[in-house]
Tab-separated table of C-alpha atoms in Angstrom:
chain	number	residue	atom	x	y	z
A	185	GLU	CA	0.000	0.000	0.000
A	186	ASN	CA	2.663	2.529	1.043
A	187	LEU	CA	4.850	1.491	-1.879
A	188	ASN	CA	2.004	2.143	-4.323
A	189	VAL	CA	1.368	5.587	-2.824
A	190	PHE	CA	5.090	6.375	-3.039
A	191	ALA	CA	5.328	5.157	-6.657
A	192	GLU	CA	2.257	7.192	-7.645
A	193	ASP	CA	3.718	10.282	-5.968
A	194	ILE	CA	7.022	9.862	-7.832
A	195	LYS	CA	5.195	9.342	-11.131
A	196	LEU	CA	3.149	12.533	-10.629
A	197	ARG	CA	6.273	14.535	-9.823
A	198	ILE	CA	8.096	13.206	-12.907
A	199	ASP	CA	5.112	14.045	-15.101
A	200	GLU	CA	4.879	17.495	-13.554
A	201	HIS	CA	8.549	18.454	-13.854
A	202	PHE	CA	10.122	16.473	-16.681
A	203	LEU	CA	7.604	15.523	-19.358
A	204	THR	CA	6.901	18.134	-21.975
A	205	ASP	CA	3.895	18.710	-24.128
A	206	PRO	CA	4.905	18.131	-27.789
A	207	ALA	CA	2.983	21.263	-28.774
A	208	SER	CA	5.088	23.380	-26.426
A	209	VAL	CA	8.463	22.158	-27.706
A	210	HIS	CA	10.212	24.895	-29.675
A	211	THR	CA	11.079	23.895	-33.196
A	212	SER	CA	13.512	25.869	-35.264
A	213	LYS	CA	14.572	25.979	-38.880
A	214	ARG	CA	17.528	23.771	-37.932
A	215	THR	CA	15.370	20.865	-36.753
A	216	LEU	CA	16.488	17.615	-38.382
A	217	ILE	CA	12.882	16.650	-39.081
A	218	PHE	CA	12.437	19.658	-41.355
A	219	ASN	CA	16.000	19.899	-42.670
A	220	PRO	CA	17.756	16.533	-42.838
A	221	TRP	CA	20.854	18.105	-44.428
A	222	ILE	CA	21.596	19.996	-41.202
A	223	THR	CA	24.357	18.041	-39.483
A	224	PRO	CA	25.537	18.330	-35.878
A	225	GLY	CA	28.595	20.153	-37.233
A	226	ILE	CA	26.405	22.752	-38.939
A	227	ILE	CA	24.375	23.197	-35.749
A	228	ALA	CA	27.627	23.752	-33.821
A	229	SER	CA	28.717	26.290	-36.441
A	230	VAL	CA	25.403	28.131	-36.155
A	231	LYS	CA	25.904	28.343	-32.393
A	232	ARG	CA	29.431	29.663	-33.003
A	233	LYS	CA	28.007	32.261	-35.406
A	234	HIS	CA	25.571	33.409	-32.703
A	235	ILE	CA	28.433	33.741	-30.217
A	236	LEU	CA	30.449	35.812	-32.707
A	237	TYR	CA	27.413	38.013	-33.330
A	238	GLN	CA	26.862	38.550	-29.607
A	239	GLN	CA	30.547	39.415	-29.111
A	240	TRP	CA	30.350	42.034	-31.861
A	241	LYS	CA	26.951	43.338	-30.735
A	242	ARG	CA	28.277	43.947	-27.199
A	243	THR	CA	30.778	46.425	-28.650
A	244	THR	CA	28.064	48.572	-30.240
A	245	THR	CA	26.674	51.612	-28.446
A	246	LYS	CA	24.061	54.246	-29.176
A	247	ASN	CA	26.771	56.591	-30.425
A	248	ASP	CA	28.817	53.919	-32.268
A	249	LYS	CA	26.361	51.570	-33.987
A	250	SER	CA	29.094	49.820	-36.017
A	251	GLY	CA	31.003	48.666	-32.917
A	252	ASN	CA	34.346	46.900	-33.158
A	253	LEU	CA	35.082	46.603	-36.870
A	254	SER	CA	37.455	43.628	-36.575
A	255	LEU	CA	34.863	41.590	-34.605
A	256	TYR	CA	32.226	42.475	-37.197
A	257	LEU	CA	34.467	41.377	-40.064
A	258	ILE	CA	35.185	38.038	-38.325
A	259	TYR	CA	31.445	37.510	-37.781
A	260	LYS	CA	30.608	38.527	-41.356
A	261	GLU	CA	33.191	36.172	-42.880
A	262	PHE	CA	32.066	33.256	-40.664
A	263	ARG	CA	28.421	33.916	-41.589
A	264	LYS	CA	29.277	33.934	-45.308
A	265	LYS	CA	31.173	30.635	-45.078
A	266	LEU	CA	28.376	29.042	-43.031
A	267	LYS	CA	25.714	30.071	-45.572
A	268	HIS	CA	27.841	28.541	-48.324
A	269	LEU	CA	28.320	25.341	-46.313
A	270	ILE	CA	24.565	25.010	-45.674
A	271	LYS	CA	23.822	25.523	-49.384
A	272	LEU	CA	26.337	22.806	-50.294
A	273	ALA	CA	24.906	20.391	-47.711
A	274	LYS	CA	21.367	20.986	-49.002
A	275	LYS	CA	22.482	20.559	-52.607
A	276	LYS	CA	24.277	17.301	-51.759
A	277	HIS	CA	21.252	15.997	-49.823
A	278	TYR	CA	18.809	16.595	-52.673
A	279	SER	CA	21.255	15.391	-55.287
A	280	LEU	CA	21.497	12.058	-53.437
A	281	ARG	CA	17.702	11.906	-53.133
A	282	PHE	CA	17.223	12.601	-56.858
A	283	ASN	CA	19.769	9.922	-57.744
A	284	ALA	CA	17.867	7.471	-55.525
A	285	VAL	CA	14.599	8.041	-57.430
A	286	LYS	CA	16.164	8.280	-60.886
A	287	GLY	CA	13.877	6.675	-63.457
A	288	ASN	CA	10.737	6.859	-61.285
A	289	MET	CA	8.801	9.899	-62.488
A	290	LYS	CA	6.168	9.762	-59.742
A	291	LYS	CA	8.774	9.868	-56.978
A	292	THR	CA	10.803	12.476	-58.867
A	293	TRP	CA	7.801	14.816	-59.110
A	294	SER	CA	6.956	14.141	-55.484
A	295	LEU	CA	10.479	15.267	-54.573
A	296	ILE	CA	10.193	18.349	-56.814
A	297	ASN	CA	6.918	19.329	-55.148
A	298	GLU	CA	8.516	18.795	-51.746
A	299	LEU	CA	11.298	21.188	-52.753
A	300	ARG	CA	8.758	23.730	-53.946
A	301	GLY	CA	6.950	23.474	-50.634
A	302	LYS	CA	3.836	21.948	-52.175
A	303	ARG	CA	2.784	19.074	-49.982
A	304	LYS	CA	-0.621	17.511	-49.777
A	305	LYS	CA	-2.086	18.627	-46.514
A	306	PRO	CA	-4.039	15.963	-44.678
A	307	LEU	CA	-7.759	16.623	-44.527
A	308	ASN	CA	-9.324	17.574	-41.253
A	309	SER	CA	-10.427	14.292	-39.686
A	310	SER	CA	-13.248	15.777	-37.631
A	311	PHE	CA	-15.974	18.312	-38.374
A	312	LYS	CA	-18.664	19.955	-36.322
A	313	ILE	CA	-22.072	18.954	-37.677
A	314	ASP	CA	-25.219	20.087	-35.843
A	315	SER	CA	-23.040	21.309	-32.928
A	316	ARG	CA	-21.452	17.879	-32.346
A	317	LEU	CA	-17.973	16.684	-33.331
A	318	VAL	CA	-18.106	13.986	-36.016
A	319	GLU	CA	-15.123	11.841	-37.071
A	320	ASP	CA	-16.830	9.181	-39.209
A	321	LYS	CA	-15.975	9.872	-42.872
A	322	ARG	CA	-19.334	8.677	-44.194
A	323	GLU	CA	-21.212	10.871	-41.718
A	324	ILE	CA	-19.018	13.852	-42.674
A	325	ALA	CA	-19.730	13.260	-46.371
A	326	ASP	CA	-23.482	13.033	-45.662
A	327	GLY	CA	-23.259	16.276	-43.685
A	328	PHE	CA	-21.589	18.060	-46.598
A	329	ASN	CA	-24.168	16.654	-49.028
A	330	LYS	CA	-27.078	17.835	-46.858
A	331	PHE	CA	-25.501	21.277	-46.562
A	332	PHE	CA	-24.945	21.768	-50.292
A	333	VAL	CA	-28.328	20.311	-51.260
A	334	SER	CA	-30.092	22.656	-48.821
A	335	ILE	CA	-28.485	25.767	-50.351
A	336	ALA	CA	-30.855	25.848	-53.338
A	337	GLY	CA	-33.905	25.418	-51.113
A	338	ASN	CA	-32.730	28.152	-48.766
A	339	MET	CA	-32.099	30.523	-51.688
A	340	ASN	CA	-35.594	29.849	-53.137
A	341	ALA	CA	-37.183	30.438	-49.742
A	342	LYS	CA	-35.684	33.932	-49.620
């Protein structure tokens, strides 16, 4: 009995302090899910770029907005090289993916549309019909049919 109470208490405290809601997790442009060409080395370089920027930015004042010129030039050169490195990594990633689907037009066009940012968005799986949430596809289709069929009758009534 006491062991169960203790275990439940520990579980509640772990849930309260350590588990995170997936919706609250910050995602950035460097997330591997969105950008598989971003390597741990590139992420480390981006962090280094931020440090260089902060070092330069600390030297700026209201009177001297340009700050320390040598720190700015170091930051600017690092930023330029990092942008070039990211472009090369992205180019290499997609080049490998295109070579993998060579000869398959459907997969090639799917990859092209992915590059263009055109992805098929999944349809909403639930709709509110008559103030209740419906998830059954057949019931949703019937609800849409009833709505569109009733439009003509409603227009004639007016």
